[in-house]
Tab-separated table of C-alpha atoms in Angstrom:
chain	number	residue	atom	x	y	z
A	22	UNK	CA	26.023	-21.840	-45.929
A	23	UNK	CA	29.480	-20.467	-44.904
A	24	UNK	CA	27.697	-18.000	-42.468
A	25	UNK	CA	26.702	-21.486	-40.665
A	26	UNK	CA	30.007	-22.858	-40.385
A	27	UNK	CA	31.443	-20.618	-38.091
A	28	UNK	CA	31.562	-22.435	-34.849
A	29	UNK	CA	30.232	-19.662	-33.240
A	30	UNK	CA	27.105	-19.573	-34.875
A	31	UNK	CA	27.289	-23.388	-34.163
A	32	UNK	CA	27.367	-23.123	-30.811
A	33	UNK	CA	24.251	-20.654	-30.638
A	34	UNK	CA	22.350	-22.894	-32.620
A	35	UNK	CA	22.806	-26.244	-31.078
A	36	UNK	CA	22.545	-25.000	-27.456
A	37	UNK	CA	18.522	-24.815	-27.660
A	38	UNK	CA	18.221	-27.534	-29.637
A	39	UNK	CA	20.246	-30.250	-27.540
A	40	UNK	CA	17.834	-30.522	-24.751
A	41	UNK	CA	14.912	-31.319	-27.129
A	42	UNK	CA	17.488	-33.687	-29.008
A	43	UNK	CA	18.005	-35.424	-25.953
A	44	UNK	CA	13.996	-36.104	-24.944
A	45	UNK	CA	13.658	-36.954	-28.670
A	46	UNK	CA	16.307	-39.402	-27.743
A	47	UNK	CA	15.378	-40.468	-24.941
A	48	UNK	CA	11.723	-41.199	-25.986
A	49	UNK	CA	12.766	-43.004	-29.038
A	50	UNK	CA	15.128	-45.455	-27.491
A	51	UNK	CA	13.175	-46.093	-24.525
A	52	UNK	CA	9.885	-47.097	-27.115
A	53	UNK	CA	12.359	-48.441	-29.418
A	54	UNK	CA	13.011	-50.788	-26.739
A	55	UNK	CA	9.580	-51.653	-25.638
A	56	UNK	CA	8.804	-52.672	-28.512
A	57	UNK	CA	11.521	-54.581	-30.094
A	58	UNK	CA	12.519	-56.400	-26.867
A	59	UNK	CA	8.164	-56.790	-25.504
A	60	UNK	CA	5.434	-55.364	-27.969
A	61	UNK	CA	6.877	-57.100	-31.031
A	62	UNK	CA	6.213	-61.058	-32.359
A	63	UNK	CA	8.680	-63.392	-33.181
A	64	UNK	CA	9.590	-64.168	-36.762
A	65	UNK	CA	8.157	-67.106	-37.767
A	66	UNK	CA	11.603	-68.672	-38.989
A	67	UNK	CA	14.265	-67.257	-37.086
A	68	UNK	CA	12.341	-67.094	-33.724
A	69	UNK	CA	13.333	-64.528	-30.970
A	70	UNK	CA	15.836	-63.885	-32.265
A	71	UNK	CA	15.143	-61.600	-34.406
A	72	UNK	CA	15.079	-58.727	-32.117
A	73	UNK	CA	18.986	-58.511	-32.517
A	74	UNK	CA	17.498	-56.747	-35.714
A	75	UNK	CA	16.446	-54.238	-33.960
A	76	UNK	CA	20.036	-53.387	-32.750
A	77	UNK	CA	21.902	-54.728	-35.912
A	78	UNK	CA	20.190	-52.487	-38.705
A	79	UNK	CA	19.951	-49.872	-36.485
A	80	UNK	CA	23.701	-49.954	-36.410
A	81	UNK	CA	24.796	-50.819	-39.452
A	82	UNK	CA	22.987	-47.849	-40.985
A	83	UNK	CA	24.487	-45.654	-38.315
A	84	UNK	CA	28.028	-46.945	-39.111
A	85	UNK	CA	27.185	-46.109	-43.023
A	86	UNK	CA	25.386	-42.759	-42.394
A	87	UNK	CA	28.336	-41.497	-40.355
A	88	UNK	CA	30.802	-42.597	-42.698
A	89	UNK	CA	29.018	-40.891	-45.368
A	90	UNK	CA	28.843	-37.506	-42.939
A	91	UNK	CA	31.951	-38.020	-42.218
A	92	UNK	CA	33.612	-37.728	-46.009
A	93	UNK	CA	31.366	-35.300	-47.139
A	94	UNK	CA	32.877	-32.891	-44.060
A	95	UNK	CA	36.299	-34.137	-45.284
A	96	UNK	CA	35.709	-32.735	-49.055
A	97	UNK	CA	34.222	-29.580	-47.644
A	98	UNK	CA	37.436	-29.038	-45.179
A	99	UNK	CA	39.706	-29.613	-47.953
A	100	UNK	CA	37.547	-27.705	-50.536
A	101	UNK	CA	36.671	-24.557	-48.222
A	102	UNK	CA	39.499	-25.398	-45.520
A	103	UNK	CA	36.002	-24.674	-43.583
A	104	UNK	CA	37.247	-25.389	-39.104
A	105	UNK	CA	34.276	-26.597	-38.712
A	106	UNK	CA	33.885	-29.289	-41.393
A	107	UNK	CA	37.049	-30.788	-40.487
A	108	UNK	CA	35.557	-30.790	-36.348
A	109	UNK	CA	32.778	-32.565	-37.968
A	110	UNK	CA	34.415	-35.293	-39.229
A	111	UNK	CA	36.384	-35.578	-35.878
A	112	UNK	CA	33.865	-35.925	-33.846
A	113	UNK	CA	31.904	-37.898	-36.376
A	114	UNK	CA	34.499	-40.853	-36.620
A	115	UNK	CA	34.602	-42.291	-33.033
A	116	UNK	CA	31.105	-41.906	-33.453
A	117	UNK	CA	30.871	-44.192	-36.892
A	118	UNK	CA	33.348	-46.744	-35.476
A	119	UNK	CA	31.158	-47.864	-32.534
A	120	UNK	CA	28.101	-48.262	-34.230
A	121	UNK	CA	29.604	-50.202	-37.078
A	122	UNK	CA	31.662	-52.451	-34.034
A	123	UNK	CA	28.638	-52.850	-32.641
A	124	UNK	CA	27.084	-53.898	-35.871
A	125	UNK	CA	29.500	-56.833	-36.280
A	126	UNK	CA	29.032	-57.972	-33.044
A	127	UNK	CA	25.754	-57.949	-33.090
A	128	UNK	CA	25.943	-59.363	-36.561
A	129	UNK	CA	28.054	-61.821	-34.690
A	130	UNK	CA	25.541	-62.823	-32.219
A	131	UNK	CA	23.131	-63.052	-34.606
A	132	UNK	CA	24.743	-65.039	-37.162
A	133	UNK	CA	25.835	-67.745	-35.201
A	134	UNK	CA	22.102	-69.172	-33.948
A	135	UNK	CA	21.055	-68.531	-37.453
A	136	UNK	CA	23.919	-69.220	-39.631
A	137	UNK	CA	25.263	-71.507	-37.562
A	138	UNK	CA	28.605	-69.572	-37.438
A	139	UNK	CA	30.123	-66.283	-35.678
A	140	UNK	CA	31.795	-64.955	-38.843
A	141	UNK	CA	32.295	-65.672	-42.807
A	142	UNK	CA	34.443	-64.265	-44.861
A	143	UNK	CA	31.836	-62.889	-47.098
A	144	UNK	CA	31.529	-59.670	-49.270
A	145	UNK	CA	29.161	-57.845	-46.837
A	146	UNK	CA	30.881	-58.871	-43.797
A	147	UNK	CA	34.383	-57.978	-44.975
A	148	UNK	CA	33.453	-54.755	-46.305
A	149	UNK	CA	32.168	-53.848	-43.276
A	150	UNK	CA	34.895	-55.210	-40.900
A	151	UNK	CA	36.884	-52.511	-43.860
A	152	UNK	CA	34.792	-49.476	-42.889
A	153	UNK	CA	35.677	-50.342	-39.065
A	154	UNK	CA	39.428	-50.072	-40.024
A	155	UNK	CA	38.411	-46.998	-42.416
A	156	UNK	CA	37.526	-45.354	-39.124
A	157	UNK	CA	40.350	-46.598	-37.188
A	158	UNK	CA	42.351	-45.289	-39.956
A	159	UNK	CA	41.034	-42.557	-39.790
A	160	UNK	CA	41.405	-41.489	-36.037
A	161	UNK	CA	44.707	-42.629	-35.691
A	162	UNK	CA	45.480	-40.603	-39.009
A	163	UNK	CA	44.285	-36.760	-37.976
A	164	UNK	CA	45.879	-37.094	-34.760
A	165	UNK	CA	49.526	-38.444	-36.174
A	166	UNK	CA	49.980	-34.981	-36.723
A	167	UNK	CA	51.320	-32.378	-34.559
A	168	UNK	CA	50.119	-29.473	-36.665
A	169	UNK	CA	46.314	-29.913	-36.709
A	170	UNK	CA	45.440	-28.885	-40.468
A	171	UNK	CA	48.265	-31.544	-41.625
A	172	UNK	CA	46.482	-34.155	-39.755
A	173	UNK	CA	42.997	-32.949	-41.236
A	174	UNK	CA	44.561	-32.776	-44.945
A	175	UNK	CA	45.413	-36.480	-44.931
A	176	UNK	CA	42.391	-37.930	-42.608
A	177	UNK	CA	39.764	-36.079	-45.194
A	178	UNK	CA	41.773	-37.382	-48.044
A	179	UNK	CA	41.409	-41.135	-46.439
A	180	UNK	CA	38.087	-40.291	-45.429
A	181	UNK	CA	37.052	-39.144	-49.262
A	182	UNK	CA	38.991	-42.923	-50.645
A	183	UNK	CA	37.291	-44.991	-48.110
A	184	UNK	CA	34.137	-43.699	-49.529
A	185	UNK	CA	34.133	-46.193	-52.385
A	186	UNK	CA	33.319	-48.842	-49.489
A	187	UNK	CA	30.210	-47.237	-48.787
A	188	UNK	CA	28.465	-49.038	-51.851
A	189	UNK	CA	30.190	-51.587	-51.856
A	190	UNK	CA	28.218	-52.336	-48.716
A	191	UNK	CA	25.178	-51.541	-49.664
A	192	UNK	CA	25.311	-53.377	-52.588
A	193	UNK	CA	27.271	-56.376	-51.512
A	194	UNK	CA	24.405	-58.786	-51.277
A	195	UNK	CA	23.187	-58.072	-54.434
A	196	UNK	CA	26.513	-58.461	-56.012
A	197	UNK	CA	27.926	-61.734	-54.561
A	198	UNK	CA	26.329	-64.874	-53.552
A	199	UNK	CA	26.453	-64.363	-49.314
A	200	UNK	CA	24.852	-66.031	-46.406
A	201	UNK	CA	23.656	-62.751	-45.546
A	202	UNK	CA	19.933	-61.956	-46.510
A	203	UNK	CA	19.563	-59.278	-48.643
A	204	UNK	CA	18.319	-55.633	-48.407
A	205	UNK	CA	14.424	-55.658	-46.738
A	206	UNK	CA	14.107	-52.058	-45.793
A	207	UNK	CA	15.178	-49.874	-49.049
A	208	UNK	CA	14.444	-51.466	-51.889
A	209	UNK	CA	12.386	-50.925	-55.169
A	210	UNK	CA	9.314	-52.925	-53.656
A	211	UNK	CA	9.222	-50.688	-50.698
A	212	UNK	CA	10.049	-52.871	-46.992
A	213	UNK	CA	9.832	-56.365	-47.290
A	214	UNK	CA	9.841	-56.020	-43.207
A	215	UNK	CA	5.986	-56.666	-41.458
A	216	UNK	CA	4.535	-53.746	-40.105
A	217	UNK	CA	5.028	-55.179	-36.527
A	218	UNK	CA	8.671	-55.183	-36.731
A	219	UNK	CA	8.717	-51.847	-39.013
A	220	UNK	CA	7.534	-50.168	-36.027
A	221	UNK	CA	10.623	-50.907	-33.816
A	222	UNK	CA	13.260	-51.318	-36.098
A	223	UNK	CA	11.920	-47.285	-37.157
A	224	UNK	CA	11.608	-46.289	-33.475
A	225	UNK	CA	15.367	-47.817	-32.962
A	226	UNK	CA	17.227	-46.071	-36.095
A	227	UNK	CA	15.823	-42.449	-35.429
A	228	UNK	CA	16.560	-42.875	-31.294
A	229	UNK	CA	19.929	-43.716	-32.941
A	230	UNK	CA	20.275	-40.904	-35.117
A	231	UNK	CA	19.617	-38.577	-32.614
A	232	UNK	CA	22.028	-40.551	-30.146
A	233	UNK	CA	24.394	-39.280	-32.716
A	234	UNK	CA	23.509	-35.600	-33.115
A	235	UNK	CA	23.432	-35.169	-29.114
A	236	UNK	CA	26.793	-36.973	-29.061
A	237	UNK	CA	28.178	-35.203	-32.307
A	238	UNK	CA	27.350	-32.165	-30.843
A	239	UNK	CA	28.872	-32.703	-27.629
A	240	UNK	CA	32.188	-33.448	-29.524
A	241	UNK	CA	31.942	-30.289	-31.241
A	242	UNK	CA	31.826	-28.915	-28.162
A	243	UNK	CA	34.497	-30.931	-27.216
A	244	UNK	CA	36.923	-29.936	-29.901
A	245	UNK	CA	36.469	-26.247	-30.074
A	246	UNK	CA	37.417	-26.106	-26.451
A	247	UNK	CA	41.126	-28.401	-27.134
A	248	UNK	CA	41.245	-25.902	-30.322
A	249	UNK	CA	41.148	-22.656	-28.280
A	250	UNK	CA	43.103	-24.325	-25.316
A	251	UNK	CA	46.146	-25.182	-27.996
A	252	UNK	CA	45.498	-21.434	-29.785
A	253	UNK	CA	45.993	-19.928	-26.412
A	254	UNK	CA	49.231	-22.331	-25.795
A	255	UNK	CA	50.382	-21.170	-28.798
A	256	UNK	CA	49.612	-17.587	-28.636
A	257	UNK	CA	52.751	-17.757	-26.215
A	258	UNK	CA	50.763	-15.680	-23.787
A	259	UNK	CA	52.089	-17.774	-21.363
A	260	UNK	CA	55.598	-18.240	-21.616
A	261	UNK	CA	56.600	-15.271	-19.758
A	262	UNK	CA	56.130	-17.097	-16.537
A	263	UNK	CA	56.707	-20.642	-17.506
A	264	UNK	CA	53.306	-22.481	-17.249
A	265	UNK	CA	54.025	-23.173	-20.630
A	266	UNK	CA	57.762	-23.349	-21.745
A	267	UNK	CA	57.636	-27.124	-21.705
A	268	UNK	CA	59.760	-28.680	-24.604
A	269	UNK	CA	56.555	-29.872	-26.173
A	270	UNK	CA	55.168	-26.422	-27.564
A	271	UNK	CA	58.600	-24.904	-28.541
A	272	UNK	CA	58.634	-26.307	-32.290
A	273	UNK	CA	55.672	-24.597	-32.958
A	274	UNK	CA	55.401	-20.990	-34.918
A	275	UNK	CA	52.501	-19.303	-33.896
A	276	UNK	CA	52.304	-17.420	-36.948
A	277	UNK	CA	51.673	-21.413	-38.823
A	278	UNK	CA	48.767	-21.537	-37.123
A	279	UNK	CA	46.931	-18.537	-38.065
A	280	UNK	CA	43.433	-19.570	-37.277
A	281	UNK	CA	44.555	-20.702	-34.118
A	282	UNK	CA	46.155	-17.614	-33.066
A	283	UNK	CA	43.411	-14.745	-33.667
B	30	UNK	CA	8.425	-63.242	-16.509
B	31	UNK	CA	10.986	-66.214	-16.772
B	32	UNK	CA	9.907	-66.716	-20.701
B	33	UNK	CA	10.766	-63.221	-21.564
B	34	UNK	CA	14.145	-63.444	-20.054
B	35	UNK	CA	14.684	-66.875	-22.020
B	36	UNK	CA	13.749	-65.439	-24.960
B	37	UNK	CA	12.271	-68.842	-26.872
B	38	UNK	CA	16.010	-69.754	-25.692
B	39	UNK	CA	18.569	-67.451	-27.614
B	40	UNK	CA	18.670	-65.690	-24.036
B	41	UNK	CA	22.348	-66.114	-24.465
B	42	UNK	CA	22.724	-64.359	-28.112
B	43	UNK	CA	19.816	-61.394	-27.447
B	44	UNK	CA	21.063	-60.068	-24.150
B	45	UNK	CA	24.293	-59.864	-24.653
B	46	UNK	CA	23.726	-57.593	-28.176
B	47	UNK	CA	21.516	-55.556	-25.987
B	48	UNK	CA	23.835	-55.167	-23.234
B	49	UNK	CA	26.832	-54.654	-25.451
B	50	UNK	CA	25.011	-52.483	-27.337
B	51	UNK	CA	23.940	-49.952	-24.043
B	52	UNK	CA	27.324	-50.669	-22.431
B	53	UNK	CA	28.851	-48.736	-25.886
B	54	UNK	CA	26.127	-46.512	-26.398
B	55	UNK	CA	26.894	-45.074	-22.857
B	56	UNK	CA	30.745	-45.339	-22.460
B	57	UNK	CA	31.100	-43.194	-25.548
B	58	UNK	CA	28.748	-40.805	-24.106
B	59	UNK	CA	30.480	-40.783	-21.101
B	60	UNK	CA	34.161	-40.598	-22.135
B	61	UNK	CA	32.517	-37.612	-24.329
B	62	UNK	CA	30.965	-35.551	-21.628
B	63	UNK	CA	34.058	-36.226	-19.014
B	64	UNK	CA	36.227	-34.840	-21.822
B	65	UNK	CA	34.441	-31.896	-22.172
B	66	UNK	CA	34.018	-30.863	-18.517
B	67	UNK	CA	37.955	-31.578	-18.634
B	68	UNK	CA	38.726	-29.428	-21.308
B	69	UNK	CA	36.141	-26.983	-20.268
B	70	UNK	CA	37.887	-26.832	-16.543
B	71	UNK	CA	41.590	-26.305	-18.609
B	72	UNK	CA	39.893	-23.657	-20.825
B	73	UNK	CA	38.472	-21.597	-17.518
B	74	UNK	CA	42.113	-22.146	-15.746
B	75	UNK	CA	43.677	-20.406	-18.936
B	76	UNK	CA	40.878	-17.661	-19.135
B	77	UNK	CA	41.414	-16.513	-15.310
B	78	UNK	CA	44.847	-15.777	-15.867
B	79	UNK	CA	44.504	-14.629	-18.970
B	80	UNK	CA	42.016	-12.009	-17.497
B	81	UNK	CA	44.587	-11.234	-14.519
B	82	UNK	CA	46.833	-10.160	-17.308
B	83	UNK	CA	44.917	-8.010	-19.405
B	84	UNK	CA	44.656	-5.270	-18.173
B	85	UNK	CA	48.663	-4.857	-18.136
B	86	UNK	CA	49.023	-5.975	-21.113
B	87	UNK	CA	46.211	-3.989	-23.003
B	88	UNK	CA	46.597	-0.748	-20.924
B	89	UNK	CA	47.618	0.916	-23.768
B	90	UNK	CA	45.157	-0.287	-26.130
B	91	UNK	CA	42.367	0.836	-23.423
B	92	UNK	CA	43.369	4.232	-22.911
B	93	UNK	CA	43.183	5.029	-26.754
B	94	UNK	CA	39.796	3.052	-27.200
């Protein structure tokens, strides 16, 4: 397990599998799509509009799965300090926040043809609107910090409270009275969802869930590279001729950062 | 053709969740992959004169290896 976490090893892993992530992708989203929006019938109470389904469920289970990613990488940065853990949970979070945004809004748009209302101050609605600002929290938490690991210390420990929320959404409908149906997919009875509109909704969440790995890993990526830009920064290899004696990298010791600096 | 666009008429709820949906979906993946060819450019910048400088920096280093 820790021989995996070196981002290294990361790297040389993901790099064959991306391309094959992205056709997966691809192919998944694009039938996804014929089906939900075309090859799919209408529901016989709520009418076409139903296919917002498709993108809702989809989303809200992304915004839930990532948040759940997303604290288990905090406990294992602040259990095994692990870099790569804590990357994870970086690039996780933007990641969480737009699919659960886009689950409100599509909740929104959903709600008010059906409910006759864009928004109600409901347990599953709040909670969720609270896992948005979990991730907000979040982001603007791990990068309050100039040193790095600080940041990562507090955002894992927010990351690891929030978690409590997770439940709490899931189980909302079941706990309080709510305008919002309750839980069709998982449940003890198996999918309470017709075939016809199992397909799609299916097709949607996996294109989803690999929209995330291809984008996860392309954060990754995306972090390593800032992390060796600062480590070089910091190494002070460039001081000598000034390209980087600008006031903002003075406070820093190199020898704080000593991950940063091999 | 014109009944799928209306959508049994909630045209005006379903396309927008679509299109807000794929407008997300992409700028994320966008903003992602521009910051990465960024950082990636930076990275390269550093490298080259990093490389420049090695060999005065390291000579000693070298001779022994």
């Amino acid at each position: 397990m820790h021989r995996f976490a070196k981002p290294s090893v990361f790297l040389k892993i993901t790099a064959p599998i991306l391309p094959w992530l992205v056709g997966a992708t691809v192919i998944l989203i694009a039938s996804g799509l014929y089906f939900s929006l075309i090859a799919s019938p209408v529901d016989y109470q709520q009418g076409a509009t139903v296919r917002i389904m498709y993108l809702h469920v989809p989303a809200a289970w992304m915004g839930l799965f990532c948040y759940v990613g997303m604290a288990l990488c905090g406990a294992m940065s602040l259990i095994w300090k692990h870099p790569l853990a804590d990357i994870c949970a970086r690039a996780t979070a933007p990641i969480g926040a737009t699919f659960t945004a886009l689950c409100l809004i599509t909740g929104s748009l959903w709600g008010e043809p059906m409910w006759g209302t864009w928004w109600v101050w409901d347990a599953r609605l709040t909670s969720m609107l609270i896992l948005l600002f979990l991730y907000l929290g979040y982001i603007a938490l791990v990068n309050a910090f100039d040193d790095p690991e600080r940041g990562s210390k507090a955002g894992s420990a927010l990351a690891l409270v929030g978690a409590i929320n997770v439940p709490i959404v899931k189980f909302s409908v079941d706990w309080w009275n709510t305008l919002h149906q309750p839980a069709s997919i998982v449940r003890v009875d198996g999918p309470a969802v017709d075939p016809s509109m199992q397909l799609p909704l299916a097709l949607m969440i996996f294109g989803f869930t690999g929209y995330y790995f291809v984008v996860l890993i392309l954060r990754v990526r995306l972090e390593l590279n800032e992390r060796r830009i600062r480590a070089l920064h910091l190494s002070g290899m460039f001081d000598d001729n000034g390209e980087n004696s600008t006031a903002e990298t003075k406070p820093y010791d190199p020898s704080h950062n000593a991950e940063a600096s091999q | 053709m014109t009944e799928f666009f209306s959508m049994g008429g909630y045209a005006s709820y379903i396309w927008p969740s679509y299109g807000i949906t794929a407008l997300a979906m992409i700028v994320l993946l966008l903003a992602t992959l521009r910051g990465l060819r960024n950082s990636r450019r930076e990275l390269d910048q550093l490298e080259t004169v990093l490389q420049a400088r090695r060999p005065r920096r390291n000579r000693k280093s070298r001779k022994a290896t």
